[in-house]
């Protein structure tokens, strides 16, 4: 084990969807496990163990990341946005509405990550081209839909 | 998933980082984490301590010198390179970075991490080798700068020794560059890659055909000469589930020609 | 990005119906907000996390297991070993007749490991991380054995035996012969012989892996199993006898499932381990399967060889008959197998009029992950084979693949059509579908496009692929595998009730994984009760305590639109009749015929003022029932079991109707190959579907798209490849490349509707037909290579390196001989 005095646990403070959580965590804990297991925010999912699938995508300080490749301790002091924060009360976001209208989800397991990627895209680029939409979603695997309806939904939300 | 227990430090200066690294043989730098965290998930590697480099301003930023030389801090992310107007001095950099993985990975993965990983399938080692990049390594004893040929030593092995850090990558001025790859799916993992730079003489680097990028200088940019130059290196590429050795050897020739052609057009 | 759609012309006036409309899905509200409840979201106080110690060897004796160090880990609650499992449970019931029947399969490896990734020990700890830490402290010694990874050599002299109890590596074999093969080959002008064809291993890799949270109620001896198993009825039948308990002791609960595609049917071994641990440790236990675990150990699709195939054909392309030796690689255990050895027979002749067929089917064990159903289960393999035969015959005889298909298609006027083995194709018009598909890709422009591609240095190829998505199994077909089995027919249940405030509440026996059952069920109910779908509450998920499941309940094998909705329709009609009866009494003895449902209640046809809302009906029966006539048999809580009309098949002749409906798919792929690298792009793609009446066209189209994407992934990159030592070389999404957004070609879709005469709604099961994409890509690759060496595509997996190999050396393709008969 570590010979230095560097600790394996840390107290962190993370703001998720506007709520600040102060927790003691092991350094080895991934942000996705922190969100799902410690904070019970189970909307973000896990679909792989190699960083390929994007089911765990969240926005950290304005940047889209896969929360399975970030330690919870690295999010200390950060502002995290997850799928649970997309709707305003009972009002679904434009993207959420478009996903429903265009049947852009089947099992819904990839959907939270997909929505976060699309949200990040539309923030940076409110009227993306078809190619830009595809490129923005490349890091999110969906095994149910074949993506075509997802492209349509993002396009519709952008318009 | 589920990493082994690990200690975590987030130093605020390069000196502090080097000190922590020097104090513990089992300490490893954590850059974007887009490789290292996955290695730790698989428990294929388990550092004792992670030294998070994200607080080190010395390792950040892109500078364009008056002579067109580019200096990229090791912690510069692919997304930052793609968005940087300075980096556009060498357009191939942004173009290739935009082909790496996906938005999320590009937002976190760093040029330094990519080079230090030296995974044969990574895009940047052959590109940096072709561009004649130089790598600045800092240790407690001071700094040294090495060319690609001395930097990439083996799979997951570079000139960055225990207790050292790659701080920046310097790319000389130039414009006529190309990159070609056969990948698993569109913009996926490289099966074979080739990077070319025609600034002055032709310089080629091949990826995924050996433990390190294979650098060669064909006598001319004529396709036959390029193919011959690749053949002359007597490659013995690895076979795996994505390609046989023969296929890789063949692709190396094809992609070398294509990289050169792109460089000529650019 | 845009997709073109060809739809049939509307013939009849669209009625005011929910059915047939693209109503938004009821499931979406929770799912787009991250409020679904997937198995890994379920938590219990004090639960322990399970980590399985898995085999690093493909084949080895286990000489010792020592868990003492793991048990000493401060965060560990306990462990479970194969030895304990063997003492506490019986081996799982085997579907196979001998020799497969003799295989002993337990929840954990007992004495021996048979594939890399096989669970050997389970460790339970306070945290996920600690469970894994402690599992590294388990000491296991092995005596490695040679591995068998190539099914073709599984029965060679001197190879090691995987299951000693079975006396060899043969698991099951059977000969299927229908018609008169000798006559067919005598009548033929030509015989086309194909030495070897190979259908590769892959599966649909649902984005969510398997998992469970299991609680044990010591007081009543009952387990509550929160799991994403997609066929709890089957899991229960496997688990109950093994655990020596009645099925009522196993309560299966699920809400949302992150994709299944058949791959979540055979998690019963792990579920048994969870149950034993929950009881042993007296605490809830939780198991999350990670991606690599899933790839290593769960539900690979059937890998199949077709050896020494012979096709009898006339010079004009008329197909008379074929014979082949099908060799199925079951992997290390028979967890649903050898059912794959008969399921293919549902579609024996594909879409064609072959009359004379012989298939010598053999299934062997290998040291690879066990196979189990994967979308298109066993039919996909066989249909790939029939399509391969067509394209090889066309190639060898210099005929147009379109013409060969059209010449041999079963025609619309032949429907219902009885196949040589007694299956009855209910309806369809394959020629018309092919025309639509060809029109979508502008087939007539093809020569021009080929030339344009050639000018750009590319090889253009076009390929057709068809599938029949046979839905609603007759489980009697299991008797063709093992005559001793007492299964036949099929069933599904639904309950529909009117609650005290008039709420319409529906429960289903199914376990949907994205198939939108809540939505389509509410459409069917709303049409019958003349209300809005908003008024219909379909319970999410499945709970075997709801009395709403039957022996074959679950979501698999393309059957919900038939069995599930058939049950919903039946139960809702019962409820409607009860409401009418009750209202008749309330209105003072009005006959039911004088009443009708409308606007959320019952009214007199002649006097709309006389109206009894559902709320009043619910209240009267449930809470205000004094004075009702004694003989009024109305509960407003109706349960209906839908039972499709099936006979037990003739076991001797292997003859009978094995499925109820046949949805059909025809896909056309246009590809461009880069001849220098073998890499290729799908530049145009059409998918035409016919699944009878479409309850919700958008949902149907979603299934078509998803299945197509999976097929294209499987055709190009997705493959479970093993090395000679039995190591899986594609154990995660890094090496097992599934298509992502940039990989998707432009898609054009079309459909026709041929209502099934055999189902109450005219629907057909659908969702599994996507395999057509694999067949189409194979045909397109072969077409593109025609003028460039003419290699014959022999494998269903065609990654770039294989295409390059065939370009580089055409002898790397299938070996085909044509002889004059
Ligand atoms: C799904 C996925 C797909 C990918 N596809 C590609 C691809 O197609 N092409 C490609 O090129 N890459 C690909 N990658 C890898 C990605 O580019 C990584 O970001 C990169 O390999 C490592 O960079 P990093 O900043 O994330 O480094 P880290 O993962 O943090 O570190 C990697 C290694 O480098 C060391 N290191 C990092 N920085 C320094 C430094 N400054 N000094 C000394 N040592 C250092 C670390 O100690 C570690 O050993 C992919 C990654 C994922 C998750
Ligand atoms: S779980 Fe994070 S990328 Fe798959
Ligand atoms: S909807 Fe199931 S994975 Fe995307």
JSON list of C-alpha atoms in Angstrom, two decimals, chain B residues 1-4 41-43 182-187 189 227 241-242 246-247 250-251 254 258, chain C residues 128-129 132-133 136 290 674 676-677 717 721 729-730 734-735 737 740 742-743 800-801 804-805:
[
{"chain": "B", "resi": 1, "resn": "UNK", "atom": "CA", "xyz": [-15.15, -1.34, -12.46]},
{"chain": "B", "resi": 2, "resn": "UNK", "atom": "CA", "xyz": [-14.15, -1.41, -8.77]},
{"chain": "B", "resi": 3, "resn": "UNK", "atom": "CA", "xyz": [-10.58, -0.21, -8.45]},
{"chain": "B", "resi": 4, "resn": "UNK", "atom": "CA", "xyz": [-8.11, -1.44, -5.87]},
{"chain": "B", "resi": 41, "resn": "UNK", "atom": "CA", "xyz": [-10.94, -0.89, -13.37]},
{"chain": "B", "resi": 42, "resn": "UNK", "atom": "CA", "xyz": [-9.59, -4.03, -14.96]},
{"chain": "B", "resi": 43, "resn": "UNK", "atom": "CA", "xyz": [-7.07, -4.20, -12.11]},
{"chain": "B", "resi": 182, "resn": "UNK", "atom": "CA", "xyz": [-8.16, 1.92, -41.00]},
{"chain": "B", "resi": 183, "resn": "UNK", "atom": "CA", "xyz": [-10.27, 1.88, -37.87]},
{"chain": "B", "resi": 184, "resn": "UNK", "atom": "CA", "xyz": [-12.86, -0.34, -36.22]},
{"chain": "B", "resi": 185, "resn": "UNK", "atom": "CA", "xyz": [-15.94, 1.50, -37.34]},
{"chain": "B", "resi": 186, "resn": "UNK", "atom": "CA", "xyz": [-15.97, 5.16, -38.25]},
{"chain": "B", "resi": 187, "resn": "UNK", "atom": "CA", "xyz": [-13.40, 7.07, -36.17]},
{"chain": "B", "resi": 189, "resn": "UNK", "atom": "CA", "xyz": [-9.78, 2.27, -32.70]},
{"chain": "B", "resi": 227, "resn": "UNK", "atom": "CA", "xyz": [5.60, 1.54, -50.70]},
{"chain": "B", "resi": 241, "resn": "UNK", "atom": "CA", "xyz": [-8.37, -10.43, -33.48]},
{"chain": "B", "resi": 242, "resn": "UNK", "atom": "CA", "xyz": [-8.66, -7.38, -35.74]},
{"chain": "B", "resi": 246, "resn": "UNK", "atom": "CA", "xyz": [0.03, -9.84, -43.28]},
{"chain": "B", "resi": 247, "resn": "UNK", "atom": "CA", "xyz": [-2.97, -7.58, -43.38]},
{"chain": "B", "resi": 250, "resn": "UNK", "atom": "CA", "xyz": [-0.27, -4.55, -46.38]},
{"chain": "B", "resi": 251, "resn": "UNK", "atom": "CA", "xyz": [-2.27, -1.73, -44.77]},
{"chain": "B", "resi": 254, "resn": "UNK", "atom": "CA", "xyz": [-1.57, 1.54, -48.46]},
{"chain": "B", "resi": 258, "resn": "UNK", "atom": "CA", "xyz": [-2.58, 7.86, -48.47]},
{"chain": "C", "resi": 128, "resn": "UNK", "atom": "CA", "xyz": [-18.75, -3.65, -4.13]},
{"chain": "C", "resi": 129, "resn": "UNK", "atom": "CA", "xyz": [-15.06, -2.85, -3.94]},
{"chain": "C", "resi": 132, "resn": "UNK", "atom": "CA", "xyz": [-13.79, -7.75, -5.31]},
{"chain": "C", "resi": 133, "resn": "UNK", "atom": "CA", "xyz": [-10.80, -7.18, -3.02]},
{"chain": "C", "resi": 136, "resn": "UNK", "atom": "CA", "xyz": [-8.59, -11.85, -4.90]},
{"chain": "C", "resi": 290, "resn": "UNK", "atom": "CA", "xyz": [-20.17, -6.07, -15.41]},
{"chain": "C", "resi": 674, "resn": "UNK", "atom": "CA", "xyz": [-12.27, -0.07, -50.75]},
{"chain": "C", "resi": 676, "resn": "UNK", "atom": "CA", "xyz": [-7.01, -1.68, -51.16]},
{"chain": "C", "resi": 677, "resn": "UNK", "atom": "CA", "xyz": [-8.03, -2.16, -47.55]},
{"chain": "C", "resi": 717, "resn": "UNK", "atom": "CA", "xyz": [-17.53, -6.04, -36.48]},
{"chain": "C", "resi": 721, "resn": "UNK", "atom": "CA", "xyz": [-13.63, -14.73, -31.11]},
{"chain": "C", "resi": 729, "resn": "UNK", "atom": "CA", "xyz": [-10.42, -12.06, -27.50]},
{"chain": "C", "resi": 730, "resn": "UNK", "atom": "CA", "xyz": [-13.35, -9.64, -27.57]},
{"chain": "C", "resi": 734, "resn": "UNK", "atom": "CA", "xyz": [-13.21, -1.98, -26.71]},
{"chain": "C", "resi": 735, "resn": "UNK", "atom": "CA", "xyz": [-12.55, -4.98, -28.91]},
{"chain": "C", "resi": 737, "resn": "UNK", "atom": "CA", "xyz": [-17.11, -2.98, -31.56]},
{"chain": "C", "resi": 740, "resn": "UNK", "atom": "CA", "xyz": [-22.27, 3.82, -32.79]},
{"chain": "C", "resi": 742, "resn": "UNK", "atom": "CA", "xyz": [-21.30, 7.47, -36.97]},
{"chain": "C", "resi": 743, "resn": "UNK", "atom": "CA", "xyz": [-21.49, 3.87, -38.11]},
{"chain": "C", "resi": 800, "resn": "UNK", "atom": "CA", "xyz": [-12.50, -5.72, -43.15]},
{"chain": "C", "resi": 801, "resn": "UNK", "atom": "CA", "xyz": [-9.61, -8.11, -42.79]},
{"chain": "C", "resi": 804, "resn": "UNK", "atom": "CA", "xyz": [-9.36, -8.16, -47.80]},
{"chain": "C", "resi": 805, "resn": "UNK", "atom": "CA", "xyz": [-8.31, -11.79, -47.48]}
]
